[in-house]
XYZ file of C-alpha atoms in Angstrom:
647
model
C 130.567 -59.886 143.139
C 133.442 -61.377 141.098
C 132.756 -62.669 137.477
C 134.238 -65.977 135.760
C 136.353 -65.009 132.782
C 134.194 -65.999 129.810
C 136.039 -68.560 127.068
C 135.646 -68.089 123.539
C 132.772 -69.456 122.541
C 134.170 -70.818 119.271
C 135.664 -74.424 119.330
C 135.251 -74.668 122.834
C 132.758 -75.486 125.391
C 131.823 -73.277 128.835
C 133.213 -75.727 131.835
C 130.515 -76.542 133.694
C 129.442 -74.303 136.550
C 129.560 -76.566 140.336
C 125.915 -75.854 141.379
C 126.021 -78.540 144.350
C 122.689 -79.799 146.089
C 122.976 -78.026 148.759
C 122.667 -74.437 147.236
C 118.893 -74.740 146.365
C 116.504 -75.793 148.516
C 115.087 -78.030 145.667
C 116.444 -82.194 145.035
C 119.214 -82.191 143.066
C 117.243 -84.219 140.907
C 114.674 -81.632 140.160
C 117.686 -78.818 139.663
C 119.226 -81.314 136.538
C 115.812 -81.442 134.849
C 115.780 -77.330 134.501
C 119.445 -76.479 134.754
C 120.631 -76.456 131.079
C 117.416 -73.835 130.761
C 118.769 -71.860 134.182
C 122.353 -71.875 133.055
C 121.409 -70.021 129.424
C 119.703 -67.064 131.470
C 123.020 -66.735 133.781
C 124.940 -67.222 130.949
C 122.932 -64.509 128.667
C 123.477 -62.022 131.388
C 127.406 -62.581 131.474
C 127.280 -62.033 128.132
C 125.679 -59.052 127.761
C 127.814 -57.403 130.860
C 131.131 -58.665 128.933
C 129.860 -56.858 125.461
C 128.534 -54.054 127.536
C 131.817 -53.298 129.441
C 133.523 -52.520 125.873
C 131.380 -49.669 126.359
C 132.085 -48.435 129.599
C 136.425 -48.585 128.775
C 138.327 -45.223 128.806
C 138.565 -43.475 125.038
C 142.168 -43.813 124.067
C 143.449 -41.382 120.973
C 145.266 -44.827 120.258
C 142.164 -47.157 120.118
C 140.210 -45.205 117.569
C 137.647 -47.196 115.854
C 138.304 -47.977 112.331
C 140.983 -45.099 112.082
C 142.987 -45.832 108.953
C 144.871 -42.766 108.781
C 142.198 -40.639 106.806
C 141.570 -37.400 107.542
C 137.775 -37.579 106.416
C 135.371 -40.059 106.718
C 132.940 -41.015 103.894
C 129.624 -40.900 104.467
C 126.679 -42.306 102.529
C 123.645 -39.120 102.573
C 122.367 -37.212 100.185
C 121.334 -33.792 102.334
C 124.014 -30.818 101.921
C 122.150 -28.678 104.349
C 124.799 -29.350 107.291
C 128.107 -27.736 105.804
C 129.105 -31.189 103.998
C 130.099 -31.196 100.857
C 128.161 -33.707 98.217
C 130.227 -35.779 96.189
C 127.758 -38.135 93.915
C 125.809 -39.048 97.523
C 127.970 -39.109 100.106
C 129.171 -36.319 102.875
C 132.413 -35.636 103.568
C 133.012 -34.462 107.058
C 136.330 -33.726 109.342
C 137.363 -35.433 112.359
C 135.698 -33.849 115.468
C 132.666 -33.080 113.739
C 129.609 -33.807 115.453
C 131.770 -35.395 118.356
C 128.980 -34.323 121.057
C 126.573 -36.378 119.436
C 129.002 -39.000 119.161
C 129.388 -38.765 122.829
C 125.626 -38.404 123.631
C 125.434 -41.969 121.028
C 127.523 -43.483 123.459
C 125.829 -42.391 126.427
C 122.679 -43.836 125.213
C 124.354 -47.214 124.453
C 125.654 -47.766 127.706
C 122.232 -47.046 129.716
C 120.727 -49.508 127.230
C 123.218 -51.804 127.744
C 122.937 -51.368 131.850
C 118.935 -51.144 131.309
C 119.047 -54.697 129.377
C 121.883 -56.388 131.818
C 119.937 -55.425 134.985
C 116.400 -56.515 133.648
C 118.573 -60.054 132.179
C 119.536 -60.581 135.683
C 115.787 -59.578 137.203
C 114.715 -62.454 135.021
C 117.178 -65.058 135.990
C 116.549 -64.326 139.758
C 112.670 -64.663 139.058
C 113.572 -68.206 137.176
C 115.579 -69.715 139.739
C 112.166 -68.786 141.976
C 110.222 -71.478 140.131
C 109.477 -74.646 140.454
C 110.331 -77.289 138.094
C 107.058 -77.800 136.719
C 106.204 -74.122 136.221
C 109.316 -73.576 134.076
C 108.302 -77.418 132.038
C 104.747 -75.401 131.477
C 106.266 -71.664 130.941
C 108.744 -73.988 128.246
C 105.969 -75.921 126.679
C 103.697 -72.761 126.289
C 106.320 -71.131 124.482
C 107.078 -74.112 121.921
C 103.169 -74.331 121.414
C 103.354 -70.438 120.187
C 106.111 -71.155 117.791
C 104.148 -74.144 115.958
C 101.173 -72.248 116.102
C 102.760 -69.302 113.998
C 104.527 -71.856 111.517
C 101.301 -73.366 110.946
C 100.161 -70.120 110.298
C 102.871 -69.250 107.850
C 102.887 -72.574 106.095
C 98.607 -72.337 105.883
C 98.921 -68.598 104.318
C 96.377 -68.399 101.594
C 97.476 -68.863 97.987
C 96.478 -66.614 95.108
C 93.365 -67.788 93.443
C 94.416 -69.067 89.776
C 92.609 -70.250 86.545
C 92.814 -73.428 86.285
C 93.560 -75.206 83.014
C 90.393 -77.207 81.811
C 90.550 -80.274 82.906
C 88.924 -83.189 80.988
C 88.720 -86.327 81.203
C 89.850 -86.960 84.402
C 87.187 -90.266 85.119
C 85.732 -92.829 83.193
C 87.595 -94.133 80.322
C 85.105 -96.892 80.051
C 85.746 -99.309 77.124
C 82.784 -100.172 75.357
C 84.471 -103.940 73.896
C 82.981 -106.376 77.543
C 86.554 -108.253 76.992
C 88.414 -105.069 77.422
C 86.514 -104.003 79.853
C 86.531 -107.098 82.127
C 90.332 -106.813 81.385
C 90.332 -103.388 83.301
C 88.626 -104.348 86.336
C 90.842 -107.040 87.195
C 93.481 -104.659 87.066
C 91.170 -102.301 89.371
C 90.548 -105.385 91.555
C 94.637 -105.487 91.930
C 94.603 -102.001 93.171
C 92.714 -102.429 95.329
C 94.025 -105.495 96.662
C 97.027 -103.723 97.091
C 95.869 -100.840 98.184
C 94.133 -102.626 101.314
C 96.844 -104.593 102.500
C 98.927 -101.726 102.612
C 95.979 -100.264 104.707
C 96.061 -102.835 106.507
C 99.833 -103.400 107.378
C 101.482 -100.689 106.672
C 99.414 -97.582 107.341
C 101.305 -94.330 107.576
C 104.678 -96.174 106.572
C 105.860 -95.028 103.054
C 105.500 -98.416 101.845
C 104.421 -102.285 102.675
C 106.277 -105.642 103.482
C 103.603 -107.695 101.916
C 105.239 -111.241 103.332
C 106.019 -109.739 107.032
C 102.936 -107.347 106.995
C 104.481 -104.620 108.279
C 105.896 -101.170 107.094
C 108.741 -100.391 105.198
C 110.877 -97.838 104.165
C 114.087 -97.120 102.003
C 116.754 -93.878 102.538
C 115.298 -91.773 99.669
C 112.072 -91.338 101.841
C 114.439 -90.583 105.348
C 113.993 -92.360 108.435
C 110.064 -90.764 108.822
C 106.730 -91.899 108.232
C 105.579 -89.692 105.412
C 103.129 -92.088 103.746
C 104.899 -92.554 100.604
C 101.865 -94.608 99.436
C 99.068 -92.991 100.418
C 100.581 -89.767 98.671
C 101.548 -91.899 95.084
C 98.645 -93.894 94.816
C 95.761 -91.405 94.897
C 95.267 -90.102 91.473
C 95.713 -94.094 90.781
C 92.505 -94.472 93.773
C 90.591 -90.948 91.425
C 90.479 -92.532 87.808
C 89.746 -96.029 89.226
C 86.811 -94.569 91.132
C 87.889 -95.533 94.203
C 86.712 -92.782 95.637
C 86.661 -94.084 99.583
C 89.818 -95.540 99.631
C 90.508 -91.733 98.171
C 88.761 -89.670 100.743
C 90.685 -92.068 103.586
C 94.394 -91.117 101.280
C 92.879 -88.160 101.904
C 92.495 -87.546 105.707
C 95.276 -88.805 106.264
C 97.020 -86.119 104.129
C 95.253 -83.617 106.195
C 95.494 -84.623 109.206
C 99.542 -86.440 109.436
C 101.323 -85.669 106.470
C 104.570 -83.678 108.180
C 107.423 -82.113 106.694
C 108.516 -80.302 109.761
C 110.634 -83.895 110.593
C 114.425 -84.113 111.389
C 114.912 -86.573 107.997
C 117.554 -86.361 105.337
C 115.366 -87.279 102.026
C 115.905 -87.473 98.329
C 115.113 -84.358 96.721
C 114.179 -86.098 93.177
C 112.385 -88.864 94.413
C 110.492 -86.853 97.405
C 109.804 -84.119 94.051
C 108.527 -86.917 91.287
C 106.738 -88.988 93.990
C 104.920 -86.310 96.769
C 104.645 -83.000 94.911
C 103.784 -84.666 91.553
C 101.465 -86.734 93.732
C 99.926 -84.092 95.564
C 99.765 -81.884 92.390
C 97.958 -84.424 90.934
C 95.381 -85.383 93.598
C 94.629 -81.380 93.466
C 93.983 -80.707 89.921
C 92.108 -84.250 89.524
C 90.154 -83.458 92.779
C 90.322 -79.738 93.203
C 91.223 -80.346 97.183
C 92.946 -77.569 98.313
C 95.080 -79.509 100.720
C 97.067 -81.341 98.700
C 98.119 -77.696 96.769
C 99.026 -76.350 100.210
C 100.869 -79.290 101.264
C 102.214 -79.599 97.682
C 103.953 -75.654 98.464
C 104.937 -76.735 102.284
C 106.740 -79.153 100.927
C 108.251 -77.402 98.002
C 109.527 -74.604 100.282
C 111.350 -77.303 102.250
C 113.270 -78.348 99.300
C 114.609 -75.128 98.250
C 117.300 -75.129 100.754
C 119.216 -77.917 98.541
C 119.685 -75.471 95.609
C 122.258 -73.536 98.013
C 125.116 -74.132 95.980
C 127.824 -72.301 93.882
C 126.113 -73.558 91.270
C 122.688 -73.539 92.053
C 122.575 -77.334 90.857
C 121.032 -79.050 93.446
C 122.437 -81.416 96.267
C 120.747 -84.907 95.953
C 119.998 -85.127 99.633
C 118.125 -82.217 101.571
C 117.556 -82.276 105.325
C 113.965 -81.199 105.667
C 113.976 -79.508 109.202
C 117.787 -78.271 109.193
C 118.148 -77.352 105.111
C 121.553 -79.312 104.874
C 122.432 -81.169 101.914
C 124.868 -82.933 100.591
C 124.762 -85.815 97.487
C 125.199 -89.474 97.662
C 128.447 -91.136 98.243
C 128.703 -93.317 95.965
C 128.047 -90.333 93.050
C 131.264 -89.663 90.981
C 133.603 -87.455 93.083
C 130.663 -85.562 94.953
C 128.454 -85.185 91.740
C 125.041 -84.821 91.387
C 123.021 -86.742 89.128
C 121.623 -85.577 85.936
C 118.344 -87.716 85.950
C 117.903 -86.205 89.578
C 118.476 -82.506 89.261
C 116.940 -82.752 85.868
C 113.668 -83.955 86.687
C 112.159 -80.882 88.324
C 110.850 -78.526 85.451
C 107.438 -80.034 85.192
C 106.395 -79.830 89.307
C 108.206 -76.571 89.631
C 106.713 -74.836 86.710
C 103.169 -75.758 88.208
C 104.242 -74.014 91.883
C 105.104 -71.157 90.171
C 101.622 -71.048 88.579
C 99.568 -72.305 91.207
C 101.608 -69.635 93.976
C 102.640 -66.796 91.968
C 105.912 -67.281 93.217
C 108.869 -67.080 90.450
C 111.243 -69.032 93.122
C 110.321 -72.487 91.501
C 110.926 -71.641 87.748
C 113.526 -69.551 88.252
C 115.482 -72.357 90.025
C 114.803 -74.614 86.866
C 115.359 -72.465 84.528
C 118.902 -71.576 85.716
C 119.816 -74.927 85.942
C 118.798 -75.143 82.149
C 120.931 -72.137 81.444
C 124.019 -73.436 82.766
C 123.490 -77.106 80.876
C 123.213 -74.512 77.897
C 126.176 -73.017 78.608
C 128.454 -76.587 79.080
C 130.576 -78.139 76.461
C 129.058 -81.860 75.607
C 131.163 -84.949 75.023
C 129.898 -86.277 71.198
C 126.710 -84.016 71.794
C 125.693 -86.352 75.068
C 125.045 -85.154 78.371
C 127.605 -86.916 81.045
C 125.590 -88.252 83.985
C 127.681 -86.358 86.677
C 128.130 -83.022 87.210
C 130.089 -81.402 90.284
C 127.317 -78.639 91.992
C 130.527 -77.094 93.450
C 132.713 -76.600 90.622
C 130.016 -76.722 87.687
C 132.020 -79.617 85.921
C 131.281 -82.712 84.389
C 131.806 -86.054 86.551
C 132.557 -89.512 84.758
C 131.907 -89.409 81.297
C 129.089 -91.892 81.805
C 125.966 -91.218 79.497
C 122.644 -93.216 80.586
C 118.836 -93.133 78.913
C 118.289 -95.623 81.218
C 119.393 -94.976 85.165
C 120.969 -91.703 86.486
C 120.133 -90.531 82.722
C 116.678 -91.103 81.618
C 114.040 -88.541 83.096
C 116.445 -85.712 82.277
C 115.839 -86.175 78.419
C 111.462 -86.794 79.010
C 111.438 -83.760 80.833
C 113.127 -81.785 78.075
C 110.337 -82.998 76.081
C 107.503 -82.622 78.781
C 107.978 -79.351 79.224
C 107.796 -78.381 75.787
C 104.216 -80.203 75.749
C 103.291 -78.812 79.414
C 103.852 -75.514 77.576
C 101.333 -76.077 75.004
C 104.071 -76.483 72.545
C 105.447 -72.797 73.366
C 108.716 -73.608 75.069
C 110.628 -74.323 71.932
C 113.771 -73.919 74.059
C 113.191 -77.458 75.422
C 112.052 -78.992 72.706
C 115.760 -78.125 70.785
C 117.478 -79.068 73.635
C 115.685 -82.287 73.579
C 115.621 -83.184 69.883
C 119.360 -82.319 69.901
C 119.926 -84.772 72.776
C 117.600 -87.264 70.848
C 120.082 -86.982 67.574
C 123.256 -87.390 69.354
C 121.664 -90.492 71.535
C 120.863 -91.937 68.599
C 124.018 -91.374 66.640
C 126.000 -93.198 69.453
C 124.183 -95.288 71.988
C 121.041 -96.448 69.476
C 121.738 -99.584 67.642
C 120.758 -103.050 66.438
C 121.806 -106.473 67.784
C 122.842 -110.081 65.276
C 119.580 -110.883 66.307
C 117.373 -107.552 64.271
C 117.070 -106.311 68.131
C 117.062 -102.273 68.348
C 118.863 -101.499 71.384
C 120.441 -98.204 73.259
C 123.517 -99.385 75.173
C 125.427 -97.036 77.638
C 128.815 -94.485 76.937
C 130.876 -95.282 79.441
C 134.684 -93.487 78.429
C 134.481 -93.485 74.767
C 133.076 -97.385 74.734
C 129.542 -98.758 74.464
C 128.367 -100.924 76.450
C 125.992 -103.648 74.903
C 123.572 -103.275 78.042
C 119.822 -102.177 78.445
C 118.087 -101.619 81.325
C 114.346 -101.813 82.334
C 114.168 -98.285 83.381
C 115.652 -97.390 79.672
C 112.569 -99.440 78.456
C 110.786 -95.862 79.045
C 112.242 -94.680 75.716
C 109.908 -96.145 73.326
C 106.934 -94.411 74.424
C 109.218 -91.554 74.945
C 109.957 -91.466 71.229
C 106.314 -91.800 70.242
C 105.550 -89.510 72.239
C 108.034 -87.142 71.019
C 107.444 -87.804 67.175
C 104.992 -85.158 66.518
C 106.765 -81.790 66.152
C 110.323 -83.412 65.583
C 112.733 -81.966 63.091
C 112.956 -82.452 59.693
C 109.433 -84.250 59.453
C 110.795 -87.342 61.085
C 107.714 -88.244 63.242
C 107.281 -91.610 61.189
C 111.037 -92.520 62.113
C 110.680 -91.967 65.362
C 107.524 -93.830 65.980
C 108.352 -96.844 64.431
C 111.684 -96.359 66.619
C 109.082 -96.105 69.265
C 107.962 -99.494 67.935
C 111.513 -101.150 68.049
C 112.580 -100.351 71.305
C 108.834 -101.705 72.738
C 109.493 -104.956 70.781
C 113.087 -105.434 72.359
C 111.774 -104.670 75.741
C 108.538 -107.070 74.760
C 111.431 -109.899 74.454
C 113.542 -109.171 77.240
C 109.984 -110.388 79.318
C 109.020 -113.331 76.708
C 112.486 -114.871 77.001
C 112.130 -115.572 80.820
C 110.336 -117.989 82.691
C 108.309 -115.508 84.519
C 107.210 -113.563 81.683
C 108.406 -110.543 84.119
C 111.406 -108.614 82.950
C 115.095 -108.177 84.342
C 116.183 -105.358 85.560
C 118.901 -105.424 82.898
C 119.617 -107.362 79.782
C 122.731 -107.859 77.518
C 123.387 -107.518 73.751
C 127.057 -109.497 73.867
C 127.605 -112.266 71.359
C 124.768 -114.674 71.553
C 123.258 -113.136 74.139
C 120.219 -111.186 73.581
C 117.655 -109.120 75.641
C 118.576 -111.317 78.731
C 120.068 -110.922 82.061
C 123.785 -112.467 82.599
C 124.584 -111.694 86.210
C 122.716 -112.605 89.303
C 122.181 -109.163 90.595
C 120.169 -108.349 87.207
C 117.568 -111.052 87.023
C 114.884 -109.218 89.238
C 112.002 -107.509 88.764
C 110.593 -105.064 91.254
C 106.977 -104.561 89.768
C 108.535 -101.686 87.848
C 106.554 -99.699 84.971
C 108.559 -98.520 82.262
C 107.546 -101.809 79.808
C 104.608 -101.131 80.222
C 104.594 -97.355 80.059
C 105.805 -97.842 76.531
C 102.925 -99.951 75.926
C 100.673 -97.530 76.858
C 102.095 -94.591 75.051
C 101.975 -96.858 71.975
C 98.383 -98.138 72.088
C 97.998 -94.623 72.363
C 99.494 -93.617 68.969
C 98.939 -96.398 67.271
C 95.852 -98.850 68.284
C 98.219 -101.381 67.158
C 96.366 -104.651 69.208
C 99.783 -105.963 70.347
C 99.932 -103.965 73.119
C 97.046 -104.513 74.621
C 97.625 -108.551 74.218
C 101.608 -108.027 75.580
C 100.206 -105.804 78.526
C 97.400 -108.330 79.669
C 100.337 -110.738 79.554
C 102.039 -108.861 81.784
C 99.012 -108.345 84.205
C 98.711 -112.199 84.131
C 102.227 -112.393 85.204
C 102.432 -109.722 87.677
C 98.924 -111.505 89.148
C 100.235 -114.914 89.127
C 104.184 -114.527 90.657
C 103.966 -110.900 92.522
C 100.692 -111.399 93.849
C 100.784 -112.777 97.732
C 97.963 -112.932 100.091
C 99.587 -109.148 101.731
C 99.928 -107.371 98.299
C 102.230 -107.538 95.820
C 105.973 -108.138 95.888
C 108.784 -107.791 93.815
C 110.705 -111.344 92.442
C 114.628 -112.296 93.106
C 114.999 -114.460 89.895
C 112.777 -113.761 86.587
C 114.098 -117.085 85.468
C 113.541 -119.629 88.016
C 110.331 -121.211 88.039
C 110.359 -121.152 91.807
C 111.297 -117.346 92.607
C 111.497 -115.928 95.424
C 110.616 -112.662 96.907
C 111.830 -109.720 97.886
C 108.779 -108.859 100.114
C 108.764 -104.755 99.326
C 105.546 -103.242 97.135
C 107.250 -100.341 96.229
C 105.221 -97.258 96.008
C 105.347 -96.886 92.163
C 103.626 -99.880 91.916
C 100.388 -98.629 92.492
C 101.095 -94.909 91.299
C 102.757 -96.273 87.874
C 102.810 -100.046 87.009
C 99.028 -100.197 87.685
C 97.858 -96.903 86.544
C 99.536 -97.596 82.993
C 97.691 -101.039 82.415
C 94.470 -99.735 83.941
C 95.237 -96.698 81.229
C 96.051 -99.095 78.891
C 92.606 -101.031 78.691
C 90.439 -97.535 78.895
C 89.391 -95.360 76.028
C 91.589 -92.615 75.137
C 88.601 -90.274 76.256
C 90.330 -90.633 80.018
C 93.214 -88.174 80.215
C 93.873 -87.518 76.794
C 97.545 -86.437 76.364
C 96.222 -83.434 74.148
C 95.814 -81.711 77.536
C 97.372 -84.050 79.943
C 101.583 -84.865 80.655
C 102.195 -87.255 82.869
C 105.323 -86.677 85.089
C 108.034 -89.308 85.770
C 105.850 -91.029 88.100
C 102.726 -91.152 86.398
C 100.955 -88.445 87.975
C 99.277 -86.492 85.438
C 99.768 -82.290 85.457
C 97.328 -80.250 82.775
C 98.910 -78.875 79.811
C 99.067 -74.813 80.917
C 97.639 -73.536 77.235
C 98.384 -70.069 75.879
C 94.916 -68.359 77.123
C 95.755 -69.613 80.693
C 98.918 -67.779 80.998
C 97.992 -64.764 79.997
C 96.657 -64.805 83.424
C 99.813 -66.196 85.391
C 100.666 -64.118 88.529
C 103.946 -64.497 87.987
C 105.636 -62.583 84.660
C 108.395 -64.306 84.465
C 107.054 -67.803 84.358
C 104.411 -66.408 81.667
C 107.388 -65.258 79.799
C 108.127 -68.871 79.064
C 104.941 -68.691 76.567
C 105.274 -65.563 75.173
């Protein structure tokens, strides 16, 4: 029997082999369904007699293998009981020594070789025996094994941990009946949106309220991953819905799939499912949302592959490829993105025991560290390939902001330990203020953008964060300046206050100038929406908080009132086109941080500071709150080097 020459299999396909009708007793029909499987046995066996003939060639003085001239051969051993001579581990011996068992080596190879062609062929002929559907079942039976043993890998036990004590994780209930019938409504939102999307959207990551059906954006992939379930139910735990909960819940358990051929946003898949699902765990104690929580995790790691070890924006989550968005400056990744991961990662390293997660966050610290900094500010873009700065484009609003509340969250997460973070983030703080912070004609406190040595006299909602931000951060700054920085606090919640009074909604743009006369209002068309975003309102929050100043409750029921009365349709809630027309229309999306964020704050808002008190709680970029890991609690951390952070 003659055998085809074999191409190269690099760059070039086999050409397909003529197996006509006519040479199987079978339909040609029934030969196409199981001829791709056929053609990989014939094609393993050709294979293995090609490599195996190498073996089988005549020895040739002039086709010595790796012969470079040398009359000895070094070789790594550490035993000079055979006549070698040790030189600091490693043998030197002379050609023709031990050429019999060379030969013998050889021998064995090639019956091997002739063993494994013979049985590959054996197999092949036994194939092309069966019938179609007993190859389908032989097929199927094997794919079944293979997801049984990844569900056995990914369902592998975690170590048992202490966990932090966790207080005040229900209740909250105001004892003023005002305040209190103020909260409910905002419960009775929840739910309303909750049950729509129930309703509708089931299973989809999030809800077309107006169409009542599911919807989904490209951070999220092209899968059904149940964005909403996964964000809204520590939202569903301190409301007390605690069936709507339980159903987040089995549907968790029983559908929630990361083994999917979808290309997903590493940030927003970190801040929105494993902060979720971290959440819903230490609120809950459920151990399925930790193991899906570390599934999930180990499905992100992949994106860190690069020379950098800064993280591609986009991660495939069956294949591990990933690459950043196109628009980012010349193939950057995006500093809000890549630094917004210390807070969930720290907690897998505590909760698993594996060092993976910190260690990934930490180096990516390090190398900020290491970087020179335009004016002290921290450029938006940075290349993950070459380790240097994009645009010079500084941001505390988008592409910017969650970088600089990590920095201080994990100094807090830390129980105040990681004073690494906390300099990196009060030197941040200084230099932001120095040249993005200032005030408008109008007595407005702003913080504009650096864009290429100019400011730009623009605000955005998501920058509206800040104020509780700086509250936040006040206790502990340098130089005793926690009164500055609270009443800074103060400033930036009273700009973003008027950037919602001054429209006809009493909803806020997305962004809003400080040029000429115009103040804390939106110029351009494509910035006069609101998308029933949080970050006003988060600032509220964090303010009440410090200061039981009344104001914010009254601004944040006016916000509820507005959200109620212009978001509100009869399928949930949807975001607006136009804050300023008094006849808006929508954009018929109820984004999934509506109900893990914009809801949670105001419900938050009109409880007693009994319900997660931020003494032992930090909420992550999303909202979902992670337990402060105190100093007795790591002494017991699995992992050394993620204790090391509190030592």
């Amino acid at each position: 029997m003659t055998t085809p020459a074999l191409l190269p299999l690099s760059g070039r396909r086999l050409p397909p082999l003529n197996l006509g009708a006519s040479a199987f007793p079978h339909h040609r029909a029934t030969l196409r369904l199981s001829e791709k499987f056929i053609l990989l046995l014939i094609l393993s066996a050709f294979i293995t007699l090609c490599f195996g003939a190498f073996f089988f060639l005549p020895d040739s003085s002039k086709h010595k293998r790796f012969d470079l001239g040398l009359e000895d051969v070094l070789i790594p051993h550490v035993d000079t009981s055979k006549g070698g001579k040790n030189l600091g581990g490693f043998l030197i011996h002379g050609q023709g020594h031990d050429e019999h068992r060379h030969r013998e080596e050889e021998e064995r190879l090639r019956n091997k070789i002739r063993a494994d062609h013979e049985k590959a062929l054996e197999e092949a002929k036994e194939k092309l025996k069966k019938s179609r559907d007993e190859i389908q079942a032989e097929i199927q039976t094997e794919k079944n094994k293979v997801v049984q043993e990844l569900k056995k890998k990914d369902s592998k036990p975690l170590p048992p941990v202490p966990l932090p004590n966790l207080i005040g994780i229900n209740s909250g209930e105001p004892a003023d009946p005002d305040i209190r019938e103020k909260r409910n409504k905002i419960k009775e939102m929840m739910k309303h949106a909750w049950d729509n999307y129930r309703q509708y959207g089931w299973g989809h990551n999030e809800l077309k309220p107006i169409a009542r059906k599911g919807h989904s954006t490209n951070i999220f992939g092209n899968s059904q991953m149940g964005a909403t379930i996964v964000d809204a139910l520590d939202t569903l735990y301190i409301m007390g819905l605690h069936d709507e909960f339980r159903e987040g819940q089995e549907w968790i358990d029983k559908n929630l799939d990361f083994s999917v051929n979808s290309e997903v946003s590493v940030f927003e898949v970190n801040i929105r499912f494993i902060g979720g699902l971290l959440a819903a765990y230490y609120l809950s104690g459920q151990e399925v949302f930790k193991i899906k929580a570390v599934q999930l995790a180990g499905k992100l790691l992949p994106a860190f592959n690069t020379p950098t070890g800064i993280p591609w924006a986009m991660v495939n989550l069956k294949s591990g490829v990933g690459r950043n968005w196109g628009w980012a400056s010349a193939g950057s990744s995006i500093l809000a993105e890549f630094g917004t991961l210390h807070m969930e990662f720290v907690h897998l390293s505590y909760l698993t025991g594996d060092p993976v997660y910190y260690n990934k966050v930490m180096h990516i610290r390090k190398l900020l560290q290491k970087m020179d900094r335009p004016n002290g500010l921290y450029p938006n873009y940075l290349n993950p390939r070459t380790g240097r700065w994009g645009q010079h484009h500084t941001s505390v609003g988008g592409l910017g902001d969650s970088f600089y509340e990590y920095l201080l969250k994990a100094w807090l997460m830390s129980d105040k330990m990681d004073t690494e973070a906390r300099k990196m983030y009060d030197d941040a703080i200084e230099a932001i203020e120095k040249h993005l912070i200032r005030k408008s004609n109008g007595g407005l406190t702003f913080i504009g953008e650096w864009k290429n040595g100019h400011l730009e006299r623009k605000m955005g909602h998501l920058t509206c964060f800040a104020g509780g931000m700086f509250a936040l951060g006040a206790d502990g700054s340098r130089d005793d300046k926690a009164g500055h920085y609270l009443q800074l606090g103060a400033e930036i919640a009273h700009t973003c206050h008027e950037s919602y009074d001054r429209t006809t909604l009493k909803l806020g743009p997305e962004a809003f100038k400080f040029d000429g006369g115009v103040e804390a209002v939106a110029v351009r068309q494509n910035e006069k929406y609101y998308i029933l975003r949080p970050e006003v309102i988060e600032t509220y929050w964090y303010m009440w908080r410090f200061t039981h100043d009344p104001k914010y409750r009254q601004w944040g029921w006016e916000a509820t009132q507005a959200i109620d009365k212009y978001c509100r349709v009869s399928g949930g809630f949807s975001g607006v086109k136009d804050v300023y027309s008094s006849s808006p229309t929508y954009d018929d999306v109820q984004q999934s941080f509506f109900l893990a964020e914009t809801l949670k704050y105001l419900y938050l808002l009109f409880s007693s500071d009994d319900l997660l008190p931020l003494d032992n709680w930090v909420f992550n970029t999303e909202a979902h709150p992670l337990p402060v890991l105190h100093l007795t609690i790591s002494k017991h951390l699995v992992c050394s080097s993620l204790s090391a952070m509190w030592v």
